[in-house]
Coordinates of C-alpha atoms and ligand atoms in Angstrom, one line a residue:
M224 CA -12.4 18.0 47.6
P225 CA -11.5 18.2 51.3
N226 CA -8.5 16.3 52.5
G227 CA -10.5 13.5 54.2
Q228 CA -12.2 12.5 50.9
T229 CA -8.9 11.4 49.4
G230 CA -8.1 9.3 52.4
F231 CA -5.1 11.3 53.5
A232 CA -6.5 12.6 56.7
S233 CA -6.8 9.2 58.3
T234 CA -3.1 8.5 57.8
S235 CA -0.8 9.2 60.7
S236 CA 2.0 11.5 59.6
D237 CA 4.4 9.4 61.7
A238 CA 4.0 6.6 59.2
A239 CA 4.8 8.8 56.3
T240 CA 8.1 8.9 54.4
T241 CA 9.3 12.4 54.7
L242 CA 11.3 14.0 51.9
D243 CA 12.4 17.4 50.6
V244 CA 11.2 16.4 47.1
A245 CA 9.0 13.6 45.9
V246 CA 9.7 12.6 42.3
V247 CA 7.1 10.5 40.4
G248 CA 8.7 8.4 37.6
G249 CA 11.9 6.6 37.2
G250 CA 12.7 7.3 33.5
L251 CA 15.4 9.6 32.1
G252 CA 13.5 12.5 33.8
G253 CA 13.1 11.1 37.2
L254 CA 16.7 9.8 37.3
Y255 CA 18.1 13.2 36.3
A256 CA 15.9 14.9 38.9
L257 CA 17.4 12.7 41.6
H258 CA 20.9 13.5 40.5
R259 CA 20.3 17.2 40.3
L260 CA 18.4 17.4 43.7
R261 CA 21.1 15.4 45.4
K262 CA 23.6 18.0 44.3
L263 CA 21.5 20.6 46.2
G264 CA 21.8 18.4 49.3
L265 CA 18.1 17.6 49.2
K266 CA 16.4 14.4 50.3
A267 CA 14.6 13.1 47.2
R268 CA 13.1 9.8 46.2
A269 CA 11.6 8.6 43.0
Y270 CA 8.6 6.4 42.8
E271 CA 8.3 4.2 39.7
A272 CA 5.3 2.1 38.7
G273 CA 7.4 -0.3 36.7
S274 CA 9.6 -3.1 38.0
G275 CA 12.7 -1.5 36.5
I276 CA 14.1 2.0 35.8
G277 CA 14.2 3.5 32.3
G278 CA 10.6 4.6 31.6
T279 CA 10.0 4.5 27.8
W280 CA 13.0 2.3 27.3
F281 CA 11.9 -0.1 30.0
W282 CA 8.3 -0.5 28.7
N283 CA 8.7 -0.3 24.9
R284 CA 10.5 -3.6 24.0
Y285 CA 8.7 -4.3 20.8
P286 CA 10.7 -5.6 17.9
G287 CA 12.6 -2.7 16.2
A288 CA 12.1 -0.2 19.1
R289 CA 14.7 2.4 18.4
C290 CA 15.4 6.0 19.0
D291 CA 15.0 8.3 16.0
V292 CA 17.5 10.8 17.2
E293 CA 21.2 9.8 16.7
S294 CA 22.6 8.1 19.8
L295 CA 25.5 10.6 20.1
E296 CA 22.8 13.3 20.5
Y297 CA 20.2 11.3 22.4
S298 CA 22.1 11.0 25.7
Y299 CA 22.7 13.0 28.9
S300 CA 25.2 15.9 28.5
F301 CA 25.6 16.8 32.2
D302 CA 28.8 14.8 32.7
E303 CA 31.7 15.0 30.3
D304 CA 33.3 11.8 31.5
L305 CA 30.1 9.9 31.0
Q306 CA 29.6 11.2 27.5
Q307 CA 33.2 10.5 26.5
E308 CA 33.3 7.0 27.9
W309 CA 30.0 5.6 26.8
R310 CA 30.2 3.8 23.4
W311 CA 27.1 3.6 21.3
P312 CA 27.3 0.7 18.9
E313 CA 25.0 2.1 16.3
R314 CA 24.0 5.4 14.7
Y315 CA 20.6 5.2 16.4
G316 CA 20.3 3.4 19.8
N317 CA 17.9 0.5 20.0
Q318 CA 15.7 -0.1 23.1
G319 CA 18.1 -2.6 24.7
E320 CA 21.1 -0.3 24.2
I321 CA 19.4 2.8 25.6
L322 CA 18.1 0.8 28.6
R323 CA 21.7 -0.5 29.2
Y324 CA 22.9 3.1 29.0
I325 CA 20.2 4.3 31.5
E326 CA 21.1 1.5 33.9
H327 CA 24.8 2.4 33.6
V328 CA 24.0 6.0 34.4
A329 CA 21.9 4.9 37.5
D330 CA 24.8 2.8 38.7
R331 CA 27.5 5.3 38.0
F332 CA 25.7 8.1 39.9
D333 CA 24.4 5.7 42.5
L334 CA 20.8 6.6 41.8
R335 CA 19.1 3.3 42.3
K336 CA 19.1 3.5 46.1
D337 CA 16.6 6.4 45.8
V338 CA 14.3 4.8 43.3
Q339 CA 11.4 2.8 44.7
L340 CA 10.2 0.4 42.0
N341 CA 6.8 -1.3 41.6
T342 CA 5.2 1.7 43.2
R343 CA 2.5 3.6 41.5
I344 CA 1.5 7.0 42.9
V345 CA -2.3 7.3 42.8
A346 CA -2.9 10.5 44.5
A347 CA -1.2 13.7 45.5
Q348 CA -2.7 16.4 47.8
F349 CA -1.2 19.8 48.6
D350 CA -2.0 21.2 52.1
P351 CA -1.9 25.0 51.7
A352 CA -1.7 25.6 55.4
A353 CA 1.5 23.5 55.8
N354 CA 2.8 24.0 52.2
L355 CA 3.2 20.2 52.0
W356 CA 2.4 17.6 49.4
T357 CA 1.2 14.3 50.5
L358 CA 1.5 11.5 48.0
R359 CA -0.2 8.1 48.3
T360 CA 0.9 4.9 46.5
E361 CA -1.4 2.2 45.2
A362 CA -0.3 0.0 48.2
G363 CA -1.3 2.8 50.7
E364 CA 2.2 4.1 51.5
V365 CA 2.2 7.8 52.3
I366 CA 5.0 10.2 51.4
T367 CA 5.2 13.9 52.3
A368 CA 7.4 16.6 50.8
P369 CA 7.2 20.3 50.4
F370 CA 8.0 19.9 46.7
C371 CA 6.8 17.4 44.2
I372 CA 8.1 16.7 40.6
M373 CA 6.0 14.8 38.1
A374 CA 8.5 13.0 35.8
T375 CA 5.7 10.8 34.6
G376 CA 6.4 10.9 30.9
N377 CA 4.5 12.1 27.9
L378 CA 4.2 8.7 26.2
S379 CA 3.8 6.5 29.2
T380 CA 0.0 5.8 29.3
P381 CA -0.5 3.1 26.6
R382 CA -3.8 3.4 24.8
V383 CA -5.6 0.1 23.9
P384 CA -8.7 0.9 21.8
D385 CA -11.9 -0.1 23.4
F386 CA -12.9 -2.6 20.8
K387 CA -15.9 -4.7 21.4
G388 CA -15.0 -8.3 22.1
I389 CA -11.3 -7.7 22.8
H390 CA -11.5 -10.0 25.8
D391 CA -13.1 -12.8 23.8
F392 CA -10.0 -13.1 21.5
K393 CA -8.6 -16.6 21.9
G394 CA -5.1 -15.7 20.7
K395 CA -2.7 -13.4 22.5
W396 CA -2.7 -9.6 22.2
Y397 CA 0.0 -7.1 23.0
H398 CA 0.5 -3.3 23.2
S399 CA 3.7 -1.9 21.9
G400 CA 4.2 0.2 25.1
L401 CA 3.6 -2.8 27.5
W402 CA 5.8 -5.4 25.7
P403 CA 6.6 -8.6 27.6
Q404 CA 10.1 -8.5 29.0
Q405 CA 10.9 -12.0 27.6
G406 CA 9.9 -10.9 24.1
V407 CA 7.4 -12.5 21.8
D408 CA 8.1 -15.1 19.1
F409 CA 5.7 -14.7 16.2
T410 CA 7.2 -17.5 14.1
G411 CA 4.6 -19.2 12.0
L412 CA 1.7 -17.1 13.4
R413 CA -1.0 -15.1 11.7
V414 CA -0.4 -11.7 13.2
G415 CA -2.4 -8.5 13.0
V416 CA -0.8 -5.1 13.7
I417 CA -3.2 -2.3 14.4
G418 CA -1.7 1.1 14.0
T419 CA 0.9 2.6 11.7
G420 CA 2.5 5.4 13.8
S421 CA 6.2 5.3 14.9
S422 CA 6.0 2.0 16.8
G423 CA 4.0 0.2 14.1
V424 CA 6.4 1.5 11.4
Q425 CA 9.4 0.2 13.4
M426 CA 8.0 -3.2 14.3
I427 CA 6.1 -4.2 11.0
P428 CA 9.3 -5.1 9.0
L429 CA 10.6 -7.3 11.8
I430 CA 7.3 -9.0 12.6
A431 CA 6.8 -9.7 8.9
Q432 CA 10.1 -11.6 8.8
Q433 CA 8.7 -14.0 11.5
A434 CA 5.0 -14.2 10.9
R435 CA 3.3 -16.7 8.6
H436 CA 1.2 -13.8 7.5
L437 CA 1.0 -10.2 8.7
H438 CA -2.1 -8.1 8.3
V439 CA -1.5 -4.4 8.9
F440 CA -4.6 -2.5 9.9
Q441 CA -4.1 1.1 8.8
R442 CA -6.5 4.0 9.6
T443 CA -4.1 6.8 8.8
A444 CA -1.0 6.6 6.7
N445 CA 2.0 8.4 8.2
F446 CA 5.0 9.7 6.5
S447 CA 8.2 7.7 7.2
L448 CA 11.7 8.4 6.1
P449 CA 14.6 5.9 6.0
A450 CA 16.7 5.9 9.2
R451 CA 19.8 4.6 7.4
N452 CA 20.8 3.0 10.7
A453 CA 24.4 1.6 10.6
P454 CA 27.1 0.5 13.0
M455 CA 28.7 3.5 14.6
D456 CA 31.5 4.9 12.4
P457 CA 34.5 5.1 14.8
E458 CA 35.9 8.1 13.0
R459 CA 32.6 10.0 13.2
E460 CA 32.4 9.1 16.9
R461 CA 36.0 10.3 17.5
I462 CA 35.3 13.6 15.9
H463 CA 32.0 14.1 17.7
K464 CA 33.5 13.3 21.0
E465 CA 36.5 15.6 20.4
H466 CA 34.0 18.5 20.3
Y467 CA 31.3 17.1 22.5
A468 CA 30.9 20.1 24.7
E469 CA 30.7 22.5 21.8
R470 CA 28.3 20.2 20.0
R471 CA 26.0 20.1 23.0
A472 CA 26.1 23.9 23.3
A473 CA 25.3 24.2 19.6
A474 CA 22.4 21.7 20.0
W475 CA 20.9 23.7 22.8
D476 CA 20.9 26.7 20.5
T477 CA 18.6 25.1 17.9
P478 CA 14.9 24.6 17.8
F479 CA 15.0 20.8 18.2
A480 CA 18.1 20.7 20.5
I481 CA 19.9 18.7 17.9
A482 CA 23.2 19.8 16.4
G483 CA 24.9 19.0 13.1
H484 CA 22.2 20.3 10.8
P485 CA 23.0 23.7 9.3
P486 CA 19.9 25.8 9.5
P487 CA 18.2 26.2 6.1
T488 CA 18.5 29.6 4.4
Q489 CA 16.0 29.4 1.5
S490 CA 12.3 28.8 0.9
A491 CA 11.4 25.7 -0.9
L492 CA 9.6 27.9 -3.4
D493 CA 12.7 30.0 -4.2
V494 CA 14.4 27.1 -6.1
S495 CA 13.5 25.1 -9.2
E496 CA 11.7 21.8 -8.9
E497 CA 14.8 20.1 -10.1
E498 CA 17.0 21.7 -7.5
R499 CA 14.4 21.0 -4.8
N500 CA 14.1 17.3 -5.7
A501 CA 17.9 16.9 -5.7
A502 CA 18.0 18.4 -2.2
Y503 CA 15.2 16.1 -1.0
E504 CA 17.0 13.1 -2.6
A505 CA 20.2 14.0 -0.8
K506 CA 18.3 14.2 2.6
W507 CA 16.5 10.9 1.8
Q508 CA 19.8 9.2 1.2
E509 CA 21.3 10.7 4.3
G510 CA 18.5 9.4 6.5
G511 CA 16.9 11.0 9.6
S512 CA 14.0 13.4 10.0
I513 CA 15.6 16.6 11.2
S514 CA 17.9 16.8 8.2
F515 CA 14.9 16.4 5.9
L516 CA 12.8 19.0 7.6
Y517 CA 15.8 21.3 7.5
A518 CA 15.9 21.2 3.7
Y519 CA 14.1 24.6 3.5
T520 CA 13.1 27.3 5.9
D521 CA 9.4 27.0 5.4
L522 CA 8.5 23.3 5.3
L523 CA 6.6 23.6 8.5
L524 CA 5.3 27.1 7.9
N525 CA 4.0 27.2 4.3
K526 CA 1.6 24.6 2.9
E527 CA 2.7 25.2 -0.7
A528 CA 6.3 24.7 0.3
N529 CA 5.4 21.6 2.4
D530 CA 3.5 20.1 -0.5
T531 CA 6.7 19.8 -2.5
A532 CA 8.3 17.7 0.3
S533 CA 5.2 15.7 0.9
E534 CA 4.8 14.9 -2.7
F535 CA 8.5 13.9 -3.0
V536 CA 8.0 11.3 -0.2
R537 CA 4.7 10.1 -1.7
N538 CA 6.5 9.5 -5.0
K539 CA 9.2 7.6 -3.1
I540 CA 6.5 5.4 -1.7
R541 CA 4.9 4.9 -5.1
G542 CA 8.4 3.9 -6.4
I543 CA 9.1 1.4 -3.6
V544 CA 5.7 -0.3 -3.2
K545 CA 5.0 -2.5 -6.2
D546 CA 1.2 -2.8 -5.9
P547 CA -0.2 0.6 -6.9
Q548 CA -3.3 0.3 -4.8
T549 CA -1.2 -0.5 -1.6
A550 CA 1.2 2.3 -2.5
E551 CA -1.6 4.8 -2.8
L552 CA -3.0 3.7 0.6
L553 CA 0.4 4.1 2.2
A554 CA 1.0 7.6 0.7
P555 CA -0.3 10.1 3.3
K556 CA -2.6 12.8 1.9
D557 CA -4.4 14.1 5.0
H558 CA -1.6 16.0 6.6
P559 CA 1.5 18.0 5.6
I560 CA 4.8 16.1 6.2
G561 CA 6.3 16.8 9.6
T562 CA 3.1 18.0 11.3
K563 CA 2.6 14.6 12.9
R564 CA 5.6 12.8 14.4
L565 CA 7.7 11.9 11.4
C566 CA 8.5 8.2 11.5
L567 CA 11.9 6.7 10.7
D568 CA 12.1 3.2 9.4
T569 CA 14.2 0.4 8.1
N570 CA 12.5 -1.2 5.1
Y571 CA 9.0 -0.2 6.1
Y572 CA 7.6 0.4 2.6
E573 CA 9.6 -2.5 1.1
T574 CA 7.9 -4.8 3.6
Y575 CA 4.6 -4.4 1.7
N576 CA 6.2 -6.1 -1.3
R577 CA 6.4 -9.4 0.7
P578 CA 3.9 -12.0 -0.2
N579 CA 3.0 -12.6 3.5
V580 CA 2.0 -9.0 4.2
T581 CA -1.4 -7.4 3.5
L582 CA -2.4 -3.8 4.2
V583 CA -6.0 -3.5 5.4
D584 CA -7.6 -0.1 5.0
V585 CA -9.7 0.4 8.1
R586 CA -10.4 4.0 7.2
S587 CA -12.8 2.9 4.4
A588 CA -13.9 -0.3 6.2
P589 CA -13.5 0.3 10.0
I590 CA -12.9 -2.4 12.6
T591 CA -16.2 -3.2 14.2
E592 CA -15.0 -5.8 16.8
I593 CA -12.4 -8.3 17.9
T594 CA -13.8 -11.7 17.6
E595 CA -12.7 -15.0 19.2
T596 CA -10.6 -15.7 16.1
G597 CA -9.4 -12.3 14.9
V598 CA -10.5 -8.9 13.7
R599 CA -13.8 -8.0 12.1
T600 CA -14.1 -5.0 9.8
T601 CA -17.1 -3.8 7.9
A602 CA -15.5 -5.5 4.9
G603 CA -14.9 -8.9 6.4
D604 CA -13.2 -11.1 9.0
Y605 CA -9.4 -11.6 9.4
E606 CA -8.3 -14.8 11.2
L607 CA -5.4 -14.1 13.5
D608 CA -3.3 -15.9 16.2
A609 CA -1.9 -12.7 17.7
I610 CA -2.9 -9.0 17.6
V611 CA -0.4 -6.2 18.3
F612 CA -1.8 -2.8 19.2
A613 CA 0.6 -0.1 18.0
T614 CA -2.1 2.4 18.9
G615 CA 0.1 4.8 20.9
F616 CA -0.5 6.7 24.1
D617 CA -2.8 9.1 25.9
A618 CA 0.0 11.6 25.2
M619 CA 1.2 14.4 27.4
T620 CA -1.6 14.5 29.9
G621 CA -2.6 10.8 30.3
A622 CA -0.2 10.0 33.1
L623 CA -0.9 13.2 35.1
K624 CA -4.6 12.8 34.8
E625 CA -4.4 9.3 36.1
I626 CA -3.1 10.6 39.4
D627 CA -5.7 12.3 41.7
I628 CA -3.8 15.6 42.1
R629 CA -5.4 18.2 44.3
A630 CA -4.5 21.3 46.2
G631 CA -6.6 22.4 49.1
N632 CA -10.2 22.4 48.3
G633 CA -9.7 23.3 44.6
P634 CA -10.5 21.2 41.6
S635 CA -8.3 18.2 40.7
L636 CA -5.8 18.7 38.0
A637 CA -7.9 16.4 35.7
E638 CA -10.9 18.7 36.4
K639 CA -8.9 21.9 35.8
W640 CA -7.7 20.4 32.5
E641 CA -11.1 19.2 31.4
Y642 CA -11.1 21.4 28.4
G643 CA -7.3 21.1 27.7
P644 CA -4.1 21.4 29.7
M645 CA -3.0 24.7 31.1
T646 CA 0.5 25.4 32.4
Y647 CA 3.0 28.2 32.8
L648 CA 6.1 27.4 30.7
G649 CA 5.0 23.7 30.7
L650 CA 6.6 23.6 34.2
M651 CA 4.0 24.5 36.7
V652 CA 0.2 24.9 37.0
S653 CA -1.6 27.7 38.7
G654 CA -3.5 26.5 41.7
F655 CA -1.0 23.6 42.3
P656 CA 1.9 25.2 44.2
N657 CA 5.3 23.6 44.5
M658 CA 4.4 20.9 41.9
F659 CA 6.7 20.8 38.8
I660 CA 6.2 18.9 35.6
I661 CA 9.1 17.7 33.4
T662 CA 8.3 18.2 29.7
G663 CA 4.6 18.8 30.3
P664 CA 2.1 20.3 28.0
G665 CA 3.2 23.8 27.0
S666 CA 6.8 22.7 27.0
P667 CA 8.7 22.1 23.8
G668 CA 9.8 18.6 25.2
V669 CA 8.2 16.3 22.6
K670 CA 9.3 18.4 19.7
T671 CA 13.0 18.2 20.8
Q672 CA 15.7 15.7 21.6
M673 CA 14.0 15.0 24.8
I674 CA 16.9 14.4 27.1
A675 CA 18.0 18.0 26.4
S676 CA 14.5 19.2 27.4
I677 CA 14.6 17.0 30.5
Q678 CA 17.9 18.5 31.6
Q679 CA 16.9 22.1 30.8
H680 CA 13.6 21.7 32.7
M681 CA 15.2 20.0 35.7
D682 CA 18.1 22.5 35.9
W683 CA 15.5 25.2 36.0
I684 CA 13.4 23.4 38.6
A685 CA 16.4 22.7 40.8
D686 CA 17.5 26.4 40.6
C687 CA 13.9 27.4 41.4
I688 CA 13.7 25.2 44.5
A689 CA 17.1 26.5 45.7
H690 CA 15.8 30.0 45.1
V691 CA 12.6 29.5 47.0
R692 CA 14.4 28.0 50.0
G693 CA 17.3 30.5 49.8
A694 CA 14.8 33.3 49.9
G695 CA 13.3 31.9 53.1
K696 CA 10.1 31.1 51.3
S697 CA 8.2 27.9 51.2
R698 CA 5.9 28.2 48.3
I699 CA 5.9 29.1 44.6
E700 CA 3.1 29.1 42.1
P701 CA 2.4 30.7 38.8
T702 CA -0.3 33.4 38.6
G703 CA -3.4 32.5 36.6
Q704 CA -2.6 35.5 34.4
A705 CA 0.9 34.3 33.5
E706 CA -0.5 30.8 32.8
R707 CA -3.3 32.2 30.5
A708 CA -0.7 34.3 28.7
W709 CA 1.6 31.3 28.2
V710 CA -1.2 29.1 26.9
E711 CA -2.2 31.8 24.5
H712 CA 1.4 32.2 23.3
V713 CA 1.7 28.4 22.8
N714 CA -1.4 28.5 20.7
Q715 CA -0.4 31.6 18.7
V716 CA 2.9 30.0 17.9
A717 CA 1.3 26.7 16.8
D718 CA -1.2 28.7 14.7
S719 CA 1.6 30.3 12.8
T720 CA 2.8 26.9 11.7
L721 CA 1.2 24.0 9.8
Y722 CA 1.1 21.7 12.9
P723 CA -2.6 22.3 13.6
L724 CA -3.5 21.0 10.2
A725 CA -2.8 17.4 11.3
N726 CA -5.0 15.2 13.5
S727 CA -2.1 14.1 15.7
W728 CA -1.5 13.2 19.2
Y729 CA -0.1 16.7 19.7
V730 CA -3.8 17.7 19.7
G731 CA -5.1 14.6 21.4
A732 CA -6.7 13.4 18.2
N733 CA -5.9 9.7 18.9
I734 CA -8.0 9.6 22.1
P735 CA -11.8 9.7 21.6
G736 CA -13.4 12.6 23.6
K737 CA -10.0 14.2 24.4
P738 CA -10.3 18.0 24.0
R739 CA -8.6 19.3 20.9
V740 CA -5.8 21.6 22.2
F741 CA -2.4 21.9 20.7
M742 CA -0.2 20.8 23.6
P743 CA 3.5 21.1 22.8
Y744 CA 5.3 24.5 22.5
V745 CA 6.6 24.6 18.9
G746 CA 8.5 27.9 19.3
G747 CA 11.7 25.9 19.5
F748 CA 14.0 24.7 22.3
A749 CA 16.5 27.5 22.2
G750 CA 13.9 30.3 22.3
Y751 CA 12.1 28.5 25.1
A752 CA 15.2 28.1 27.2
K753 CA 16.1 31.8 26.8
H754 CA 12.5 32.7 27.8
C755 CA 12.8 30.5 31.0
A756 CA 16.1 32.2 31.8
A757 CA 14.5 35.6 31.3
V758 CA 11.7 34.7 33.6
V759 CA 14.3 34.0 36.4
A760 CA 16.3 37.2 35.5
N761 CA 13.1 39.2 36.0
G762 CA 12.7 37.9 39.5
Y763 CA 10.6 34.8 38.6
E764 CA 8.2 36.9 36.6
G765 CA 4.7 35.4 36.5
F766 CA 5.2 33.5 39.8
V767 CA 4.2 34.3 43.3
L768 CA 6.5 33.3 46.1
S769 CA 5.1 33.2 49.6
P770 CA 6.3 32.5 53.1
Ligands
LIG855 C1 8.6 4.2 21.3 C2 9.1 5.6 21.7 C3 10.2 6.1 21.0 C4 10.7 7.3 21.3 N1 11.7 7.8 20.6 C5 12.2 9.0 21.0 C6 13.3 9.6 20.2 O1 13.7 9.1 19.2 N2 13.8 10.8 20.6 C7 13.3 11.5 21.7 O2 13.8 12.6 22.0 N3 12.3 10.9 22.4 C8 11.8 9.8 22.1 N4 10.7 9.2 22.8 C9 10.2 10.0 23.9 C10 10.7 9.4 25.3 O3 9.6 9.2 26.0 C11 11.7 10.4 25.9 O4 12.8 10.6 25.1 C12 12.2 10.0 27.3 O5 12.4 8.7 27.4 C13 11.2 10.5 28.4 O6 11.7 10.2 29.7 P1 10.8 10.6 30.9 O7 11.5 10.1 32.1 O8 10.4 12.0 30.9 O9 9.4 9.8 30.7 P2 9.3 8.2 30.6 O10 10.4 7.5 30.0 O11 7.9 8.0 30.0 O12 9.2 7.7 32.1 C14 8.1 8.1 33.0 C15 8.0 7.0 34.0 O13 7.0 7.4 34.9 C16 6.3 6.3 35.4 N5 5.0 6.7 35.9 C17 4.0 7.3 35.3 N6 3.0 7.6 36.1 C18 3.4 7.1 37.3 C19 2.7 7.0 38.6 N7 1.5 7.5 38.8 N8 3.4 6.4 39.6 C20 4.7 5.9 39.4 N9 5.3 5.9 38.2 C21 4.7 6.5 37.2 C22 6.2 5.4 34.2 O14 6.0 4.0 34.5 C23 7.5 5.7 33.4 O15 8.4 4.6 33.7 C24 10.2 8.0 22.4 C25 9.1 7.5 23.1 C26 8.6 6.3 22.8 C27 7.4 5.7 23.5

């Protein structure tokens, strides 16, 4: 589309904010981008749609919202004093603690002055003659910068299903990813939670404690493991901090960017059933997902091996949930364990033993509409005072596709990605010069401790911008060939695992009509980081730099 059609041409450049780098998003990614770019002496500014910084941890305030990577790992590693001084009160950080941490980081590194809140970027247009991006906000503000970084998040576009009648509902409804800042009191209410992914699994036990009655509408059962959250053990914290730098280095040398889990050495099929179940039991007691998936080498590679772990967890569910029919509904059978995001919970399965909780199977009797008084399925009506949509996000591509991103007269990014996202290294897109993505499709981001990926990506991007400028060039872009080869590689790696067997948000399965493409790179963080370094060592192999 020509410039004029997006409305940029009519805007005087005098009125524009002029930057070296425009950053979209004020979460952990956008904030680290500012810090890193400032160190290069660049003028950068981040634009955030929300009224506060923090991204995921600003928006997702639902009861029980908590990280499922241990807090000593899920934190920035770029500053030794920061990581030594910050005290995490619990094994896993909850939403409030993580947001407090992010705010502390922003203050400590004086980042807030370069974040513009309440500002949604709606369009970005690259002018190939001037090698300049022009971004436009919803309010009409114009920003120009030679480089643009999309730190828009992977799980930042909440998805509310398009149920007939939703606006007729007389009670209140909420989405887990757009939770009211003041919280919600469900005391004495008849509540319906729709969705049993990570957010649903975290909130259901807590809402059940408040609600008069809770109906959980489940389409697909997900595997969940006990988190075994607990107050931080001071001795554990001391030892961890004593070796923080080494632990971070060790983490960056693993597939998930998480240290402390010795890599498995044996196939699940090489040991007796008794030995295997004892190993799974130990992991179950320890809590956490990485530890469990690290029990054997082939849990994500070999279906037969995976079946042993899946069945172990199904048997646990059958042991916890007293009503056999409910237990069977909660026991996932349509995907191998670990191939969808593995949930961590506190008393999730136990909650179904409460007299005020009912599981509703909407696979066999789907929801047909929301009525004035509740939810209607093909099996009947459920009267509710409040509905919670724990229905997830338009993951990985949603936020980027919502921005009208164009370069010259070429197709928009949404058009280019009509049949699935294409990137080189998950970092850049051919045809969209000087635009970087943090943890985009094709990056291992969502399959890792994401702050590590954010830092690795942003360090690479900062070095890249410095290199382009240092070389007296003003433009970098991946070749179409390099991009195609990377997409093929991402798919080949996924196909060598069990991941494609699941209908997950990794393939966009939760969004009707979204093309089925496996989006994350599951070749592991360490291998990916080495590959990115090799690309640079080979003179930015696969990229074209121009004057
Ligand atoms: C409930 C939940 C639990 C999670 N738990 C874990 C976990 O245990 N471990 C883990 O590693 N990761 C977890 N994640 C992933 C989490 O998203 C990342 O760890 C991390 O917070 C991502 O940071 P980010 O800055 O890249 O993206 P985000 O935090 O999503 O921030 C992106 C920001 O960009 C803004 N934005 C988007 N589009 C625009 C636009 N057009 N204009 C202006 N602003 C825009 C959004 O408002 C948002 O604030 C979880 C995610 C969710 C939703």
